[in-house]
């Protein structure tokens, strides 16, 4: 798999959707491509998060308090909050079968943002949309619960 | 040491000076005839008429006569030039010998300086004195006596000739010599004074440069580079000024001399002309005198140059030598004696005092007695005189009052052969020598060569010549190639046993783990340690195979390493390694050098890889330029991820630009091609994922790999191929065992492998051999590649290994940590029949010892 395939994977990640292809390429280039064997952990719940993972191929199981809560597959991004702010990992990630992952490190991602303010604008927009959506959902959910 | 240059030269080379003088005088008639012969040829052979002439009883016609004279001329040319050649070589050789002797004498004097003297002189000053400043002495020695004798003689002859023509004209010819003889030395004196200043100034410059280098981290951490720049610049300016003054005066002297020389003909024309007109002198005589006077100028000029050189070299010699004659120099014999007494009994310090050194370094009236087997802890903070007291007890520092004695023998009267072998000292400032750990551990056993190397044939002749030269220059006869380690001192019988002993002591000192870690990084040198490591290399190759099996069969470890496999492309290694499948034996060979190496570039051309690699390089460059073009220069993204450095990026951008477009590409320049090839060779496919290598390309590389091995040959001088069945002497032990690359896309692959490696090494009993291999680890400049703790431990083991009678350990293993505590116990056990003085700054540590002594401000404080 070459960098072009990774760029394609990244372009499907909602957080990076608005980015120009050239920036995506740079992001892909500075990220680490990792291979995980069956059962190998990507990260542990409670650890300091230092990178986000984009699944390039294979499947990753998500465990919260040792209970499997979900399985995610190709093009999923996991732990992306970790590259924006310091929060401990909220789940343990385990590879199911052999998986290929693109690991985006926080430091490098922040450097990229510092380098290209446009990138951060795009990210901000995505985050704002998410916030708006969450707020709306919360507002809708509230009257129902009372 | 001889105070003046001429004393030094005469004392050490009188015989040779006389020889030079004799040959010079011998050459004189030859050159005289040679000058005279052309006249005879033209006057008698060519223009003559009385033929045939008789020569040595033979009747010769004109042509024959001409032929004979010309052949004679040819012979004389050869003879005179041979004499000149011989004389020059002889003088040069003599000069070099004297220089060697002088330099050695100076270095030996440095070895004889007492310790406190080094507080006053710095290495930055001493080094140029021994190297650069005395250099001119070498050139001068050969000329010292011969030149003035020869040129002086010439001068006297010429002046004599003029006097014979006419005494009055003779007087006129030399009339200005007294004036010149008065003025020139006056001017020269000033030059000498300036030369002295210049030498001293250059010394300061050398010292400042040296100090800046040793204090470089302070300069950076305090932002004082401007200050140091200004400081040095100021010195350089001063140097310029002095030099300029010297030039002014030197050329003024030349001017005066030239002027006076040309003033004399004025008298000749005036007085001589008057005499000719009055009919008291023939016109022929006047012309002859003027011609003779012209010949005077040559020798006179030479003599003046000689005089200036003498003044210059003398002042250099004096300014050097005066620094090597401190009044308290150790006696030479102390250094040279090889007779080592075996010290026994107790050590007595009697009313020991040290003063006049500096506050916090003084010691007052300390008396004590240390018995063997009863270790003494000397406690005291920094500046309590503890370090100085211990140095005096170790025979390194001479007390200003009182004495240090053992069995009623004063340390002051013992040679270093005894002090240095019977006393071991590890103090605050320690030194690890550039070289291997082995060199450092066995350093304390290298007193004199232990065996005589038997030379044969041409080696024997070389050695004899070396010895002859040593004798002529008063240098030592020691053979550096011999074994210097004295096994007996360490109770060992062979190098093998000595190493065993050293390993044991490293264990005691707690240095074993470090040794292992250094060992796996060591590149075994097969030439030096064949007999010792001979058995190790096959074992390591076996271990390599076992490790491979282990990693391949363990599901958890699988795929952690991409092994070197002659049939497979290694994605985790760079293209250079994949293509050549070898590592270079020459250390300077980096990837940048590869494309320009004649052998390799020929191979690349032959296989067409020069074009293929340049294409790959161009693709990489294109992508890199694209990706990083608008990344700002101060972002470290570029340096971390691009394999083109920031400085080179514009250069590659230009190449990419040149090669753009469909129309005829600009021809790729060789330099650019080399750059692109080097760039391509740096590509690590698994890391860079640029998609520039397809399967086809990989196949080609594998094919070329075989071809390279065939072209270069398996056994060659320059490359070592990655053969799974042989041990590679260009790689470290770890690289040899792993024999591949840790996969870059597996998390913590390297750490995991190292762990497995260690387990395997333990299973196979290779830990000890690897520790032993660490003896060949290069420690860097003054041990720079070791931590300060490691350096201290090496010095401790060095001291333990030499089996001394007196051990003085200061600031060593003196912390309250558990490891240090155990080490102290072990040391006490080890020295149950020896004298041990242990310096500590922490009093609670001192309490572990049965006898203690507490120092404050250089005085013993009773508790």
PDB file of C-alpha atoms in Angstrom, chain A:
ATOM      1  CA  UNK A   1       0.000   0.000   0.000  1.00  0.00           C
ATOM      2  CA  UNK A   2       1.404   3.348  -0.875  1.00  0.00           C
ATOM      3  CA  UNK A   3       0.829   6.820   0.332  1.00  0.00           C
ATOM      4  CA  UNK A   4      -1.911   7.341  -2.267  1.00  0.00           C
ATOM      5  CA  UNK A   5      -4.077   4.634  -0.698  1.00  0.00           C
ATOM      6  CA  UNK A   6      -3.523   6.264   2.664  1.00  0.00           C
ATOM      7  CA  UNK A   7      -4.557   9.615   1.297  1.00  0.00           C
ATOM      8  CA  UNK A   8      -7.725   8.007   0.061  1.00  0.00           C
ATOM      9  CA  UNK A   9      -8.388   6.533   3.490  1.00  0.00           C
ATOM     10  CA  UNK A  10      -7.758   9.880   5.147  1.00  0.00           C
ATOM     11  CA  UNK A  11     -10.070  11.670   2.764  1.00  0.00           C
ATOM     12  CA  UNK A  12     -12.934   9.496   3.999  1.00  0.00           C
ATOM     13  CA  UNK A  13     -12.365  10.552   7.582  1.00  0.00           C
ATOM     14  CA  UNK A  14     -14.995  13.208   8.392  1.00  0.00           C
ATOM     15  CA  UNK A  15     -12.545  15.239  10.446  1.00  0.00           C
ATOM     16  CA  UNK A  16     -10.241  15.655   7.451  1.00  0.00           C
ATOM     17  CA  UNK A  17     -12.891  15.928   4.767  1.00  0.00           C
ATOM     18  CA  UNK A  18     -12.409  19.587   4.058  1.00  0.00           C
ATOM     19  CA  UNK A  19      -8.632  19.373   3.657  1.00  0.00           C
ATOM     20  CA  UNK A  20      -6.900  19.914   0.352  1.00  0.00           C
ATOM     21  CA  UNK A  21      -5.423  16.762  -1.187  1.00  0.00           C
ATOM     22  CA  UNK A  22      -1.877  18.117  -0.931  1.00  0.00           C
ATOM     23  CA  UNK A  23      -2.229  18.606   2.816  1.00  0.00           C
ATOM     24  CA  UNK A  24      -3.716  15.157   3.168  1.00  0.00           C
ATOM     25  CA  UNK A  25      -0.680  13.780   1.411  1.00  0.00           C
ATOM     26  CA  UNK A  26       1.633  15.557   3.788  1.00  0.00           C
ATOM     27  CA  UNK A  27      -0.430  14.306   6.705  1.00  0.00           C
ATOM     28  CA  UNK A  28      -0.245  10.763   5.360  1.00  0.00           C
ATOM     29  CA  UNK A  29       3.484  11.075   4.816  1.00  0.00           C
ATOM     30  CA  UNK A  30       4.253  12.214   8.330  1.00  0.00           C
ATOM     31  CA  UNK A  31       2.008   9.564   9.871  1.00  0.00           C
ATOM     32  CA  UNK A  32       3.251   6.108  10.759  1.00  0.00           C
ATOM     33  CA  UNK A  33       1.916   3.069   9.076  1.00  0.00           C
ATOM     34  CA  UNK A  34       1.681   0.225  11.556  1.00  0.00           C
ATOM     35  CA  UNK A  35       0.833  -3.419  11.349  1.00  0.00           C
ATOM     36  CA  UNK A  36      -0.858  -5.122  14.285  1.00  0.00           C
ATOM     37  CA  UNK A  37      -1.180  -8.846  14.772  1.00  0.00           C
ATOM     38  CA  UNK A  38      -4.297 -10.568  16.010  1.00  0.00           C
ATOM     39  CA  UNK A  39      -4.928  -9.658  19.626  1.00  0.00           C
ATOM     40  CA  UNK A  40      -2.240  -6.979  19.777  1.00  0.00           C
ATOM     41  CA  UNK A  41      -3.298  -3.777  21.503  1.00  0.00           C
ATOM     42  CA  UNK A  42      -3.273  -0.430  19.773  1.00  0.00           C
ATOM     43  CA  UNK A  43      -3.727   1.391  23.036  1.00  0.00           C
ATOM     44  CA  UNK A  44      -4.970   0.864  26.579  1.00  0.00           C
ATOM     45  CA  UNK A  45      -7.812   2.542  28.376  1.00  0.00           C
ATOM     46  CA  UNK A  46      -6.529   5.179  30.756  1.00  0.00           C
ATOM     47  CA  UNK A  47      -3.212   5.710  28.956  1.00  0.00           C
ATOM     48  CA  UNK A  48      -2.281   9.172  27.766  1.00  0.00           C
ATOM     49  CA  UNK A  49      -3.472   9.488  24.226  1.00  0.00           C
ATOM     50  CA  UNK A  50      -0.771  10.582  21.829  1.00  0.00           C
ATOM     51  CA  UNK A  51      -2.118   9.557  18.454  1.00  0.00           C
ATOM     52  CA  UNK A  52      -5.219   8.886  16.431  1.00  0.00           C
ATOM     53  CA  UNK A  53      -5.672   5.688  14.441  1.00  0.00           C
ATOM     54  CA  UNK A  54      -7.148   5.320  10.994  1.00  0.00           C
ATOM     55  CA  UNK A  55      -7.973   1.730  10.062  1.00  0.00           C
ATOM     56  CA  UNK A  56      -6.580   1.027   6.619  1.00  0.00           C
ATOM     57  CA  UNK A  57      -7.542  -2.613   6.548  1.00  0.00           C
ATOM     58  CA  UNK A  58      -8.855  -5.193   8.988  1.00  0.00           C
ATOM     59  CA  UNK A  59     -10.957  -4.767  12.068  1.00  0.00           C
ATOM     60  CA  UNK A  60     -10.395  -3.304  15.510  1.00  0.00           C
ATOM     61  CA  UNK A  61     -12.368  -4.247  18.602  1.00  0.00           C
ATOM     62  CA  UNK A  62     -13.153  -1.507  21.135  1.00  0.00           C
ATOM     63  CA  UNK A  63     -13.221  -2.462  24.814  1.00  0.00           C
ATOM     64  CA  UNK A  64     -14.507  -0.278  27.600  1.00  0.00           C
ATOM     65  CA  UNK A  65     -13.854  -1.647  31.084  1.00  0.00           C
ATOM     66  CA  UNK A  66     -12.990  -4.976  29.520  1.00  0.00           C
ATOM     67  CA  UNK A  67     -16.330  -5.268  27.766  1.00  0.00           C
ATOM     68  CA  UNK A  68     -16.330  -5.206  24.018  1.00  0.00           C
ATOM     69  CA  UNK A  69     -18.570  -2.348  22.967  1.00  0.00           C
ATOM     70  CA  UNK A  70     -17.947  -2.163  19.261  1.00  0.00           C
ATOM     71  CA  UNK A  71     -15.949  -3.310  16.280  1.00  0.00           C
ATOM     72  CA  UNK A  72     -14.789  -0.842  13.715  1.00  0.00           C
ATOM     73  CA  UNK A  73     -13.557  -1.517  10.238  1.00  0.00           C
ATOM     74  CA  UNK A  74     -11.862   0.100   7.280  1.00  0.00           C
ATOM     75  CA  UNK A  75     -11.555   3.893   7.161  1.00  0.00           C
ATOM     76  CA  UNK A  76     -12.748   4.306  10.723  1.00  0.00           C
ATOM     77  CA  UNK A  77     -10.877   6.870  12.785  1.00  0.00           C
ATOM     78  CA  UNK A  78     -10.438   6.108  16.456  1.00  0.00           C
ATOM     79  CA  UNK A  79      -9.073   8.259  19.220  1.00  0.00           C
ATOM     80  CA  UNK A  80      -9.065  11.436  17.175  1.00  0.00           C
ATOM     81  CA  UNK A  81      -9.850  13.558  20.203  1.00  0.00           C
ATOM     82  CA  UNK A  82      -6.417  12.611  21.529  1.00  0.00           C
ATOM     83  CA  UNK A  83      -4.682  14.557  18.796  1.00  0.00           C
ATOM     84  CA  UNK A  84      -6.509  17.752  19.683  1.00  0.00           C
ATOM     85  CA  UNK A  85      -6.407  17.758  23.451  1.00  0.00           C
ATOM     86  CA  UNK A  86      -4.926  15.835  26.351  1.00  0.00           C
ATOM     87  CA  UNK A  87      -7.412  13.240  27.481  1.00  0.00           C
ATOM     88  CA  UNK A  88      -6.778   9.727  28.652  1.00  0.00           C
ATOM     89  CA  UNK A  89      -7.829   6.924  26.350  1.00  0.00           C
ATOM     90  CA  UNK A  90     -11.468   6.100  26.965  1.00  0.00           C
ATOM     91  CA  UNK A  91     -11.215   2.595  25.563  1.00  0.00           C
ATOM     92  CA  UNK A  92      -8.803  -0.220  24.865  1.00  0.00           C
ATOM     93  CA  UNK A  93      -8.307  -1.046  21.216  1.00  0.00           C
ATOM     94  CA  UNK A  94      -7.419  -4.525  20.094  1.00  0.00           C
ATOM     95  CA  UNK A  95      -6.634  -5.783  16.644  1.00  0.00           C
ATOM     96  CA  UNK A  96      -8.848  -8.497  15.264  1.00  0.00           C
ATOM     97  CA  UNK A  97      -6.808 -10.471  12.820  1.00  0.00           C
ATOM     98  CA  UNK A  98      -3.993  -8.608  11.113  1.00  0.00           C
ATOM     99  CA  UNK A  99      -4.783  -4.945  10.715  1.00  0.00           C
ATOM    100  CA  UNK A 100      -3.031  -2.070   9.083  1.00  0.00           C
ATOM    101  CA  UNK A 101      -3.332   1.219  10.836  1.00  0.00           C
ATOM    102  CA  UNK A 102      -2.225   4.730  10.044  1.00  0.00           C
ATOM    103  CA  UNK A 103      -1.158   6.330  13.288  1.00  0.00           C
ATOM    104  CA  UNK A 104      -1.269  10.129  13.327  1.00  0.00           C
ATOM    105  CA  UNK A 105       0.802  11.467  16.159  1.00  0.00           C
ATOM    106  CA  UNK A 106      -0.474  14.415  18.121  1.00  0.00           C
ATOM    107  CA  UNK A 107       2.762  16.374  17.965  1.00  0.00           C
ATOM    108  CA  UNK A 108       3.051  16.135  14.233  1.00  0.00           C
ATOM    109  CA  UNK A 109      -0.606  16.889  13.665  1.00  0.00           C
ATOM    110  CA  UNK A 110      -0.358  20.026  15.787  1.00  0.00           C
ATOM    111  CA  UNK A 111       2.734  21.067  13.881  1.00  0.00           C
ATOM    112  CA  UNK A 112       0.823  20.636  10.653  1.00  0.00           C
ATOM    113  CA  UNK A 113      -1.967  22.812  11.993  1.00  0.00           C
ATOM    114  CA  UNK A 114       0.499  25.438  13.118  1.00  0.00           C
ATOM    115  CA  UNK A 115       2.015  25.355   9.669  1.00  0.00           C
ATOM    116  CA  UNK A 116      -1.254  25.676   7.764  1.00  0.00           C
ATOM    117  CA  UNK A 117      -3.953  27.760   9.494  1.00  0.00           C
ATOM    118  CA  UNK A 118      -6.415  26.740   6.791  1.00  0.00           C
ATOM    119  CA  UNK A 119      -6.234  23.184   8.022  1.00  0.00           C
ATOM    120  CA  UNK A 120      -7.226  24.287  11.494  1.00  0.00           C
ATOM    121  CA  UNK A 121     -10.143  26.284  10.080  1.00  0.00           C
ATOM    122  CA  UNK A 122     -11.418  23.171   8.370  1.00  0.00           C
ATOM    123  CA  UNK A 123     -11.050  21.131  11.529  1.00  0.00           C
ATOM    124  CA  UNK A 124     -12.777  23.870  13.504  1.00  0.00           C
ATOM    125  CA  UNK A 125     -15.667  23.818  11.103  1.00  0.00           C
ATOM    126  CA  UNK A 126     -16.090  20.066  11.450  1.00  0.00           C
ATOM    127  CA  UNK A 127     -15.911  20.320  15.228  1.00  0.00           C
ATOM    128  CA  UNK A 128     -18.398  23.171  15.292  1.00  0.00           C
ATOM    129  CA  UNK A 129     -20.826  21.187  13.155  1.00  0.00           C
ATOM    130  CA  UNK A 130     -20.462  18.280  15.522  1.00  0.00           C
ATOM    131  CA  UNK A 131     -21.047  20.502  18.527  1.00  0.00           C
ATOM    132  CA  UNK A 132     -24.088  22.013  16.930  1.00  0.00           C
ATOM    133  CA  UNK A 133     -25.423  18.543  16.181  1.00  0.00           C
ATOM    134  CA  UNK A 134     -24.780  17.339  19.700  1.00  0.00           C
ATOM    135  CA  UNK A 135     -26.403  20.430  21.179  1.00  0.00           C
ATOM    136  CA  UNK A 136     -29.441  19.960  19.008  1.00  0.00           C
ATOM    137  CA  UNK A 137     -29.671  16.306  19.974  1.00  0.00           C
ATOM    138  CA  UNK A 138     -29.298  17.200  23.616  1.00  0.00           C
ATOM    139  CA  UNK A 139     -32.050  19.805  23.328  1.00  0.00           C
ATOM    140  CA  UNK A 140     -34.297  17.303  21.696  1.00  0.00           C
ATOM    141  CA  UNK A 141     -33.452  14.642  24.214  1.00  0.00           C
ATOM    142  CA  UNK A 142     -34.064  16.809  27.261  1.00  0.00           C
ATOM    143  CA  UNK A 143     -37.829  17.412  27.002  1.00  0.00           C
ATOM    144  CA  UNK A 144     -38.250  13.714  26.325  1.00  0.00           C
ATOM    145  CA  UNK A 145     -36.497  12.711  29.537  1.00  0.00           C
ATOM    146  CA  UNK A 146     -38.378  15.047  31.796  1.00  0.00           C
TER     147      UNK A 146
END
